[in-house]
Coordinates of C-alpha atoms and ligand atoms in Angstrom, one line a residue:
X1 CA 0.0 0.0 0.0
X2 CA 2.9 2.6 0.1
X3 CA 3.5 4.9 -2.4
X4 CA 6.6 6.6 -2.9
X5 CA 6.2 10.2 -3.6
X6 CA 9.1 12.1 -4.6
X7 CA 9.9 15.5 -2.6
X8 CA 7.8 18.3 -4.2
X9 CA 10.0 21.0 -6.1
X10 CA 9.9 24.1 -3.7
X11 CA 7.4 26.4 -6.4
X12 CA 5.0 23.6 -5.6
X13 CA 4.9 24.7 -2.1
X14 CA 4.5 28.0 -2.8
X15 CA 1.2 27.3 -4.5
X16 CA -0.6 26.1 -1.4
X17 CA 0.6 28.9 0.1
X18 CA -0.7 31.3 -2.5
X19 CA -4.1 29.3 -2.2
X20 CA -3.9 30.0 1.3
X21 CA -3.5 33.6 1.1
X22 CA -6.5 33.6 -1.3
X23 CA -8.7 33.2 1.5
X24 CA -7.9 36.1 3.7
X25 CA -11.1 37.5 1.0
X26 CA -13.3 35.0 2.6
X27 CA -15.5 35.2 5.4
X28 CA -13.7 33.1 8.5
X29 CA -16.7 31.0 9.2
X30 CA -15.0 28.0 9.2
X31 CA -12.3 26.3 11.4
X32 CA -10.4 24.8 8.8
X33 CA -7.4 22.7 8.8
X34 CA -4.7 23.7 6.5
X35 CA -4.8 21.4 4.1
X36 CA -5.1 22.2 0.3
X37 CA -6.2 19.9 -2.4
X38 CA -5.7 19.5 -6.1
X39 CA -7.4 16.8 -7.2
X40 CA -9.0 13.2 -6.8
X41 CA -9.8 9.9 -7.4
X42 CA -11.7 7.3 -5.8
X43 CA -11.0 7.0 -1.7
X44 CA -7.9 9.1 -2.6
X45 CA -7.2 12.8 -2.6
X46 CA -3.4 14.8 -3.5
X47 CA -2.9 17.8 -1.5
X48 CA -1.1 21.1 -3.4
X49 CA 2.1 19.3 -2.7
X50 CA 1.4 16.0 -4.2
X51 CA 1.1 14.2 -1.6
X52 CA -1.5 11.3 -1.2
X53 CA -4.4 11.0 1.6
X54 CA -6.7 9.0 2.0
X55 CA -10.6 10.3 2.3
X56 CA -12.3 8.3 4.7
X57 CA -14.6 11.8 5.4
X58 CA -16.1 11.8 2.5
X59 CA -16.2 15.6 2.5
X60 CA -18.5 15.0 5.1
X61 CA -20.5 12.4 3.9
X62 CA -20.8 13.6 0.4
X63 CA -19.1 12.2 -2.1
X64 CA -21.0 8.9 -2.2
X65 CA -19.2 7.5 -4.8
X66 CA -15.8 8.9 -4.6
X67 CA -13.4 11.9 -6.0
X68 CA -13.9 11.7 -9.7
X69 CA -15.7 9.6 -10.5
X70 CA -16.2 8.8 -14.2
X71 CA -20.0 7.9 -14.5
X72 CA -21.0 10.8 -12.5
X73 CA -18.7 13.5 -14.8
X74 CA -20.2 11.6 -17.7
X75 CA -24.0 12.2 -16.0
X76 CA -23.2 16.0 -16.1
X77 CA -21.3 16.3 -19.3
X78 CA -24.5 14.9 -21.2
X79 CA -27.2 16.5 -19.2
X80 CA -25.1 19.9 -19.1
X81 CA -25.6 19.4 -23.1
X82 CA -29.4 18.9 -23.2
X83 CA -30.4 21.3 -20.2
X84 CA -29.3 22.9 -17.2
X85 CA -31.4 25.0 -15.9
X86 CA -35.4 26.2 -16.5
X87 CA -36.9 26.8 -13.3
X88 CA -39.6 25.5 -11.8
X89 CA -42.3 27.4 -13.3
X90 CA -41.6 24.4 -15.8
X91 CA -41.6 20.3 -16.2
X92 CA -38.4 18.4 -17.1
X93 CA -38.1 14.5 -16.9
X94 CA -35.0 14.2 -14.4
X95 CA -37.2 16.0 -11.5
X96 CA -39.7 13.4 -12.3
X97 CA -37.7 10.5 -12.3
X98 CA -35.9 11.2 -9.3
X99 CA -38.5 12.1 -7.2
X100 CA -40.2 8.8 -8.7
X101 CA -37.1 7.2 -7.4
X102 CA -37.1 8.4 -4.3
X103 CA -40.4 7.6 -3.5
X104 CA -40.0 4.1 -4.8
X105 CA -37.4 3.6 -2.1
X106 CA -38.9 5.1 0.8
X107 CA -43.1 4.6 0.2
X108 CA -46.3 6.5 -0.7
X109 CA -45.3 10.3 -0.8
X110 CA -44.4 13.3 -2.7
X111 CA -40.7 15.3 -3.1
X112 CA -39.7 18.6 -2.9
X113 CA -36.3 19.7 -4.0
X114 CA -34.0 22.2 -2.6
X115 CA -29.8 22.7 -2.5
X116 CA -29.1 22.0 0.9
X117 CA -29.9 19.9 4.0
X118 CA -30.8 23.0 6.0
X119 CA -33.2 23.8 3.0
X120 CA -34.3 20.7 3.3
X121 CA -35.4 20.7 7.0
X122 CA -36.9 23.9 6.6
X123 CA -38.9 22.8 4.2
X124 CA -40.4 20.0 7.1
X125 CA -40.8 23.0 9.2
X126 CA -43.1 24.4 6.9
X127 CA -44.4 21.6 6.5
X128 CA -45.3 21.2 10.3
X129 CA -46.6 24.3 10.8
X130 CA -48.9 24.4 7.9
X131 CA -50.3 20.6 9.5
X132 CA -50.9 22.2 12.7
X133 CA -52.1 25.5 11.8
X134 CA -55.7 25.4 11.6
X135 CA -55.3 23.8 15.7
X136 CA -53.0 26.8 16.5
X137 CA -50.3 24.1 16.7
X138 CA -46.4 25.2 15.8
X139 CA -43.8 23.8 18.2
X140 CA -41.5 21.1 17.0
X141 CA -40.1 18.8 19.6
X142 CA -36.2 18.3 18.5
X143 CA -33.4 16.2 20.4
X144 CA -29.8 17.4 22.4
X145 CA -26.8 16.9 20.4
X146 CA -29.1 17.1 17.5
X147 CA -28.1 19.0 14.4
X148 CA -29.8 20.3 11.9
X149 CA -28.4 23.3 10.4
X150 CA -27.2 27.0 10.2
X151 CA -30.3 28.6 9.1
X152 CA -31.9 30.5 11.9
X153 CA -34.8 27.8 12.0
X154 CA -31.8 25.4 12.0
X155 CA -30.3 26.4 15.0
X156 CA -33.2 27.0 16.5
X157 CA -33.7 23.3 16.0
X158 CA -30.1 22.3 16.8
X159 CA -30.2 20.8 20.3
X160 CA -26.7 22.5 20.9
X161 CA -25.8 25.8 22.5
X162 CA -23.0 26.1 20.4
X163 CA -24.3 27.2 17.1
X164 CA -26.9 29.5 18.9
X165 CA -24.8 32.0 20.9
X166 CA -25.1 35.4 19.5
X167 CA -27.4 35.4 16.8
X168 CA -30.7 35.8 18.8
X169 CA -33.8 36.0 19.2
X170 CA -34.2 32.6 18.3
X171 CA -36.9 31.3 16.1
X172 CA -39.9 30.7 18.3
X173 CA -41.3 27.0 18.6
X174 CA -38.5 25.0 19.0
X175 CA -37.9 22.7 22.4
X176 CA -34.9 20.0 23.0
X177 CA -35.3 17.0 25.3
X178 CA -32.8 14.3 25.4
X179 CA -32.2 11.7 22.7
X180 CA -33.6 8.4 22.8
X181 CA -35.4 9.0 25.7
X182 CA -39.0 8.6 25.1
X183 CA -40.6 9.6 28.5
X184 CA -38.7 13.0 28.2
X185 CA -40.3 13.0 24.4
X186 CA -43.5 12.3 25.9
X187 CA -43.4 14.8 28.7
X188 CA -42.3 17.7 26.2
X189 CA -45.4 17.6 24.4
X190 CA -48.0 20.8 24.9
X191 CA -51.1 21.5 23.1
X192 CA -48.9 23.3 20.7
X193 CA -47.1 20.4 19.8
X194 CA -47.3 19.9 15.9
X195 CA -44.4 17.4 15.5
X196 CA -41.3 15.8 16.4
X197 CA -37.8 15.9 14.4
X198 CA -35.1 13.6 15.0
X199 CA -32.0 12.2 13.3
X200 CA -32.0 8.4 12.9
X201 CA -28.2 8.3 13.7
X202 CA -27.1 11.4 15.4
X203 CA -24.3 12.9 13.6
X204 CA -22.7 15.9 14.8
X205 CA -24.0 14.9 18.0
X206 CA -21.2 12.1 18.4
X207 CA -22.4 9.3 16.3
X208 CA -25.5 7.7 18.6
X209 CA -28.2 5.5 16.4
X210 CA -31.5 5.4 17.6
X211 CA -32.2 2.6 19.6
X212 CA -35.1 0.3 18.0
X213 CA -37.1 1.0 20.9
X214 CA -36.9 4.6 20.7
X215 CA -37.9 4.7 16.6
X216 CA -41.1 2.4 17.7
X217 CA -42.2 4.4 20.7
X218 CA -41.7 7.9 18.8
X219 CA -43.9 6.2 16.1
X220 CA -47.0 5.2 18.7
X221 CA -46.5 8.7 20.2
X222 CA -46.8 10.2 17.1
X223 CA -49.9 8.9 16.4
X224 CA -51.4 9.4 19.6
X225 CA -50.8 13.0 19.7
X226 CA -51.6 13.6 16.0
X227 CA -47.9 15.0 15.7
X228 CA -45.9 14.3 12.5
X229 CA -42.6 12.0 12.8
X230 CA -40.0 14.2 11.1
X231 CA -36.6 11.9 10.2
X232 CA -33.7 14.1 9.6
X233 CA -32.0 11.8 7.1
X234 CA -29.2 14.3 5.3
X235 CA -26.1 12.8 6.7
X236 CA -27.4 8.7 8.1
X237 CA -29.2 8.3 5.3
X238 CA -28.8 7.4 1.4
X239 CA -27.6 3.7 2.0
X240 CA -24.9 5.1 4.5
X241 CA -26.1 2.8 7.1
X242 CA -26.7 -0.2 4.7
X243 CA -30.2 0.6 3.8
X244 CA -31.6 3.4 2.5
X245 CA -33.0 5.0 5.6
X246 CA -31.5 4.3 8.9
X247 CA -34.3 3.9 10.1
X248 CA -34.9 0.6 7.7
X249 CA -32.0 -0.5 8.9
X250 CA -31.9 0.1 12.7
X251 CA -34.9 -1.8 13.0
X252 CA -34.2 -4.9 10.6
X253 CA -35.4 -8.0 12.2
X254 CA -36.8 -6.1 15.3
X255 CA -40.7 -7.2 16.2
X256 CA -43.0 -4.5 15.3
X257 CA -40.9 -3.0 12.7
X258 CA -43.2 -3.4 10.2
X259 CA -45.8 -0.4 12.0
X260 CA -43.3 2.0 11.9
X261 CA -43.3 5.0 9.3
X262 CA -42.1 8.7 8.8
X263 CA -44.4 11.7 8.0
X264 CA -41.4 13.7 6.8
X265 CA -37.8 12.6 5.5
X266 CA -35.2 15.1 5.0
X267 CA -32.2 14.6 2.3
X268 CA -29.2 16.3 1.2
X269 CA -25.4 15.1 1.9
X270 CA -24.8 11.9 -0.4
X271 CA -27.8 12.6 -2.6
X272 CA -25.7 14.9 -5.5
X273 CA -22.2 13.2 -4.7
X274 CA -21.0 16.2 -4.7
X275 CA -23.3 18.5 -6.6
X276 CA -25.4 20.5 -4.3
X277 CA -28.9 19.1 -3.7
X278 CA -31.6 18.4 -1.4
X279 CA -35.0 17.0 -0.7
X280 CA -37.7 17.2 1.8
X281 CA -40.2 13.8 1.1
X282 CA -43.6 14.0 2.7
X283 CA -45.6 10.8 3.5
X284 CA -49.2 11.6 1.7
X285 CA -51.9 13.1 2.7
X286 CA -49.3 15.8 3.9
X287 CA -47.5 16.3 1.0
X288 CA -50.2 18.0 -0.4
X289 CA -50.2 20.6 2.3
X290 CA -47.8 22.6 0.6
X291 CA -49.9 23.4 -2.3
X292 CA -49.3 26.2 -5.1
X293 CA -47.0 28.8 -4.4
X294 CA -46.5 27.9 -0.5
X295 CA -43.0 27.1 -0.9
X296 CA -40.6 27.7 -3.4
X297 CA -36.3 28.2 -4.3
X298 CA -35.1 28.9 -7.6
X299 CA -32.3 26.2 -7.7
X300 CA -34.8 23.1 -6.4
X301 CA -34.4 20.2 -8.8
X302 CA -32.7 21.4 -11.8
X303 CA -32.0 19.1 -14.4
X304 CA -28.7 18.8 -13.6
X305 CA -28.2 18.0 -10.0
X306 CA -31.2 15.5 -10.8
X307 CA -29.3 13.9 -13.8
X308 CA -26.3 13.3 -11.3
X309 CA -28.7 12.0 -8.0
X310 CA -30.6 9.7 -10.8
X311 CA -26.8 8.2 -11.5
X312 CA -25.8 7.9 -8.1
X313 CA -28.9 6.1 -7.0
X314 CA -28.2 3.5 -10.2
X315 CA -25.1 2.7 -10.0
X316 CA -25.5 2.4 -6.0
X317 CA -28.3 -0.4 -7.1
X318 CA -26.2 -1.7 -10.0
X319 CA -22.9 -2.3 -7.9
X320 CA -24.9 -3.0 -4.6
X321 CA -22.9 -0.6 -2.7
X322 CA -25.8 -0.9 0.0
X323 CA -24.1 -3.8 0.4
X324 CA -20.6 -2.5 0.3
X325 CA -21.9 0.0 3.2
X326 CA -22.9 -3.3 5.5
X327 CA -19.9 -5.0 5.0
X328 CA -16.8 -2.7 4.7
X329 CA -18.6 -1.0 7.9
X330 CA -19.0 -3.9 9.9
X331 CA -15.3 -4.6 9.0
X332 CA -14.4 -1.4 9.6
X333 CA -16.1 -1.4 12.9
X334 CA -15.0 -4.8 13.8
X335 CA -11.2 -3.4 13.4
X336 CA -11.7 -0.6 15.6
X337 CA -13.2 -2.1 18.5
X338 CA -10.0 -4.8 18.3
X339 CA -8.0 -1.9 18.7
X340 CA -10.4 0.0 21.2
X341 CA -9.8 -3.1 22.7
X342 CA -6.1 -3.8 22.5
X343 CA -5.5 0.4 23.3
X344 CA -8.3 1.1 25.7
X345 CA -6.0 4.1 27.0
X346 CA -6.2 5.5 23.4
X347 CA -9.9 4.2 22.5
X348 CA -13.1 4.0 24.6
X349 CA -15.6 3.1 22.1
X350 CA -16.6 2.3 18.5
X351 CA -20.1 3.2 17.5
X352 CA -21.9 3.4 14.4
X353 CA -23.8 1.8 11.6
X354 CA -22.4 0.9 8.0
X355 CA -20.1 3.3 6.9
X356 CA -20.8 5.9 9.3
X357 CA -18.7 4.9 12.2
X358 CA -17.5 6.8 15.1
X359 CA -14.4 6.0 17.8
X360 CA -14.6 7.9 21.1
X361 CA -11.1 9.1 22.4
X362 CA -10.3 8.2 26.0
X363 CA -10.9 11.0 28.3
X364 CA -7.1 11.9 29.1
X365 CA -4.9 11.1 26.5
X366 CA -1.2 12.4 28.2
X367 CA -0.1 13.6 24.7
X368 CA -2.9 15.6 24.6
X369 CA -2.9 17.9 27.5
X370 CA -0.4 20.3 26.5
X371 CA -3.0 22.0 23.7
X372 CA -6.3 23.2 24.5
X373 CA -7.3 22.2 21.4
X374 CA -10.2 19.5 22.0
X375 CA -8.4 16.1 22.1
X376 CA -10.9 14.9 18.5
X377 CA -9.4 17.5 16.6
X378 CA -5.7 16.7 18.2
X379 CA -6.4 13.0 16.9
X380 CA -7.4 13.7 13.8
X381 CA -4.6 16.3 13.3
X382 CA -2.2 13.6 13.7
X383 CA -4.0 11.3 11.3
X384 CA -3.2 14.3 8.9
X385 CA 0.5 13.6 9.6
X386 CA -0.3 9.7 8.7
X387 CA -2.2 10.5 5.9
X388 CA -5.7 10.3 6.4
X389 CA -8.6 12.4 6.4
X390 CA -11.0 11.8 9.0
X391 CA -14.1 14.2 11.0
X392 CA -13.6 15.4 14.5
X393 CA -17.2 15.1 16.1
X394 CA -17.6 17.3 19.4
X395 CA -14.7 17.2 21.7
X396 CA -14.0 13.3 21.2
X397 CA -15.0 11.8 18.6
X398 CA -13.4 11.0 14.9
X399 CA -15.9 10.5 12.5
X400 CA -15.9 8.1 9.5
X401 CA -18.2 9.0 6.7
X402 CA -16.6 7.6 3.9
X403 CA -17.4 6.7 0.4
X404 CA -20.2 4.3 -0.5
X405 CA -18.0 2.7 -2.8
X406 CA -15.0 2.6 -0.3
X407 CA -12.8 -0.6 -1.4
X408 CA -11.7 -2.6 1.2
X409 CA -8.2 -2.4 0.5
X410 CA -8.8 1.2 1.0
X411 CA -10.2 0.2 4.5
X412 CA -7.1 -1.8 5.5
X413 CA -5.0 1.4 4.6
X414 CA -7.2 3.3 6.9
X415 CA -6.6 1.0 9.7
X416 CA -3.2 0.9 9.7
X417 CA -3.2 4.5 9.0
X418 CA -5.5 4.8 12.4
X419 CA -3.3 2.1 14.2
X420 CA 0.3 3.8 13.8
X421 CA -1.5 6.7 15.6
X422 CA -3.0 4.9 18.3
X423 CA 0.0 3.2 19.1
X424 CA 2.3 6.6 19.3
X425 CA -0.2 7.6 22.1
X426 CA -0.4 4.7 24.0
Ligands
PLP1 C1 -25.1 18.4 7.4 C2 -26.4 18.3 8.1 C3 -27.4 19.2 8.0 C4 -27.2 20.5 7.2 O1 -27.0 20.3 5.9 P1 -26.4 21.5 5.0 O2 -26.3 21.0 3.6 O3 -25.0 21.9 5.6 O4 -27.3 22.7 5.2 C5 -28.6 19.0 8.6 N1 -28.8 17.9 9.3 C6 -27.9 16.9 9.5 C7 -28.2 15.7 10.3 C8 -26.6 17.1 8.9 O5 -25.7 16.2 9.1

């Protein structure tokens, strides 16, 4: 697996740091690490320097089937030829097929497109509030550690402080209550009430899946109340987890499954590979609540991001990557918790389903203490250093949200990659 690369000629250099001075004209939003890339291929990415990493982020769970990928640069060539844009005050056939395509995976229902999975959850906010309107009902009941956005409906819906402070007043009609805690769920619920909106695996939050229990008993409460079940699917969904929703797969095998349903299902991430788009699908009768000119955005569904989603979804079916997901990730999973195992000091835990997999650093890691930094984005600094791109999720845990089409050779470079860290902080 090693590559030799020679040492980069010195006006190579020079170019990152050109790039880097590019960006004192852009707004400092992000925390970024300094890293610049070229170009990629597959799990793979090259850096300004030439030098090789592999991408077992997945730009944050994005690029479902890789860095340059052929079929999709074909998908956008050919469409890019026929059309790229109309609007929607028009019919094309790619918004039709996907949405058919997307309904066809998760059940009765109608799609809305957007660019984005904040777009996308606002769009279910809507959604909500239209439902419970005529009742006077508006709240939406969201979880801690959730995340579902930088909108200002988004953070009002994020269950963290974080991405709240100074930008109030909030958006009214948002409450938190713990995750997978269904008496706290329960206990949240006023006459106001309209729904309830939860991830199926918490990202940001730390990677936590919803316990079968938990998806059931939201369900019966749901109905109960008359409050819509609202699945925040943009970064566990798309076959991540090994089925299409998380949800379908959480639940596999589990008695009862079979009652359980979402009113609302929100998309973005893996759907474009890449190229920005999003989707909000609404279980019918509800879909139709959002009749003619309620909700609208210029970008939703062009022909273009819906050429490229259409290819992704087939060649995910062709090359039963849903598959790939299941197995790779239980590999991959398997591997870690050997070395969560074998390195307890290092690792605490491994959690996750399919290829969206998180390890939880132990709480003092002596190498750590020197930097205030938080010890997940130490870690995954250092897995920089090794070669490998990884996620730093709250204060400790690395993320994996890695291609769909991730090989497993790619995997075993990851581990070892992962491994020679570990053991230099043992
Ligand atoms: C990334 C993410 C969002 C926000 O999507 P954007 O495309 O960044 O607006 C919402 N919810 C979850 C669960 C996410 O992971």
């Amino acid at each position: 697996m090693k590559e030799i690369v020679p040492t980069p000629p010195a006006i190579i250099h020079n170019d990152a740091e050109r790039i880097l001075s590019l960006f004192q004209n852009v707004v400092p939003s992000y925390g970024r690490f300094e890293l610049v890339f070229k170009r990629g291929a597959g799990s793979h990415l090259w850096d300004a320097n030439g030098r090789r990493y592999l991408d077992l982020g997945g730009g944050i769970a994005v690029c479902s089937l890789g860095h340059g990928n052929p079929e999709i640069t074909e998908a956008l060539v050919e469409q890019s030829k026929e059309l790229v844009h109309i609007s929607n005050l028009y019919y094309h056939e790619p918004q039709g097929r996907l949405a058919a395509a997307l309904v066809r995976l998760i059940g009765p229902g109608k799609v809305f497109f957007c660019n984005s999975g904040a777009e996308a959850n606002e769009g279910l906010y809507k959604l909500a509030r239209r439902f419970g309107h005529d009742e006077g009902r508006f709240e939406i009941i969201t979880t801690r550690n959730s995340f579902h956005g930088r909108t200002l409906a988004g953070i009002a819906a994020t269950g963290q402080e974080k991405v709240k402070q100074g930008f109030g007043p909030a958006v009214a009609g948002f409450r938190h209550v713990p995750y997978n805690d269904l008496e706290a769920m329960r206990a949240a619920i006023s006459p106001a009430t309209c729904a309830v909106l939860v991830e199926g695996i918490q990202g940001e939050g730390g990677v936590t899946p919803a316990t079968p229990e938990y998806l059931l008993g939201l369900r019966q409460l749901c109905d109960e109340k008359k409050l819509l079940l609202l699945i925040d699917s943009v970064q566990c969904g798309h076959f991540r987890s090994g089925r299409f929703q998380s949800y379908q797969r959480l639940l596999e095998g589990v008695p009862g499954a079979d009652a359980f349903y979402a009113d609302g299902i929100s998309m973005a991430k893996s759907l474009g590979g890449g190229f920005p788009i999003g989707a909000f699908w609404a279980r019918q009768p509800y879909a139709d609540l959002l009749g003619p000119g309620t909700h609208a955005t210029t970008f939703g569904g062009t022909p273009l991001g819906c050429a490229v989603a259409l290819k992704i979804l087939s060649v995910i079916e062709r090359d039963r990557l849903d598959e790939n997901a299941r197995n790779t990730g239980e590999w991959l999973k398997h591997e870690l918790e050997q070395m969560a195992a074998a390195y307890p000091s290092v690792i605490r835990s491994v959690r996750g389903v399919g290829l969206m997999i998180g390890f939880e650093l132990a709480e003092q890691i002596g190498a750590f203490a020197k930097s205030p930094k938080p010890a997940s984005v130490q870690f995954v600094n250092l897995l920089h250093e090794a070669g490998l791109l990884t996620i730093p999720s709250g204060s400790h845990v690395v993320r994996l949200l890695p291609a769909l089409n991730l090989t497993g050779s790619d995997a075993a470079e990851g581990i070892a990659l992962i491994k020679s860290v570990v053991v230099k902080l043992v």
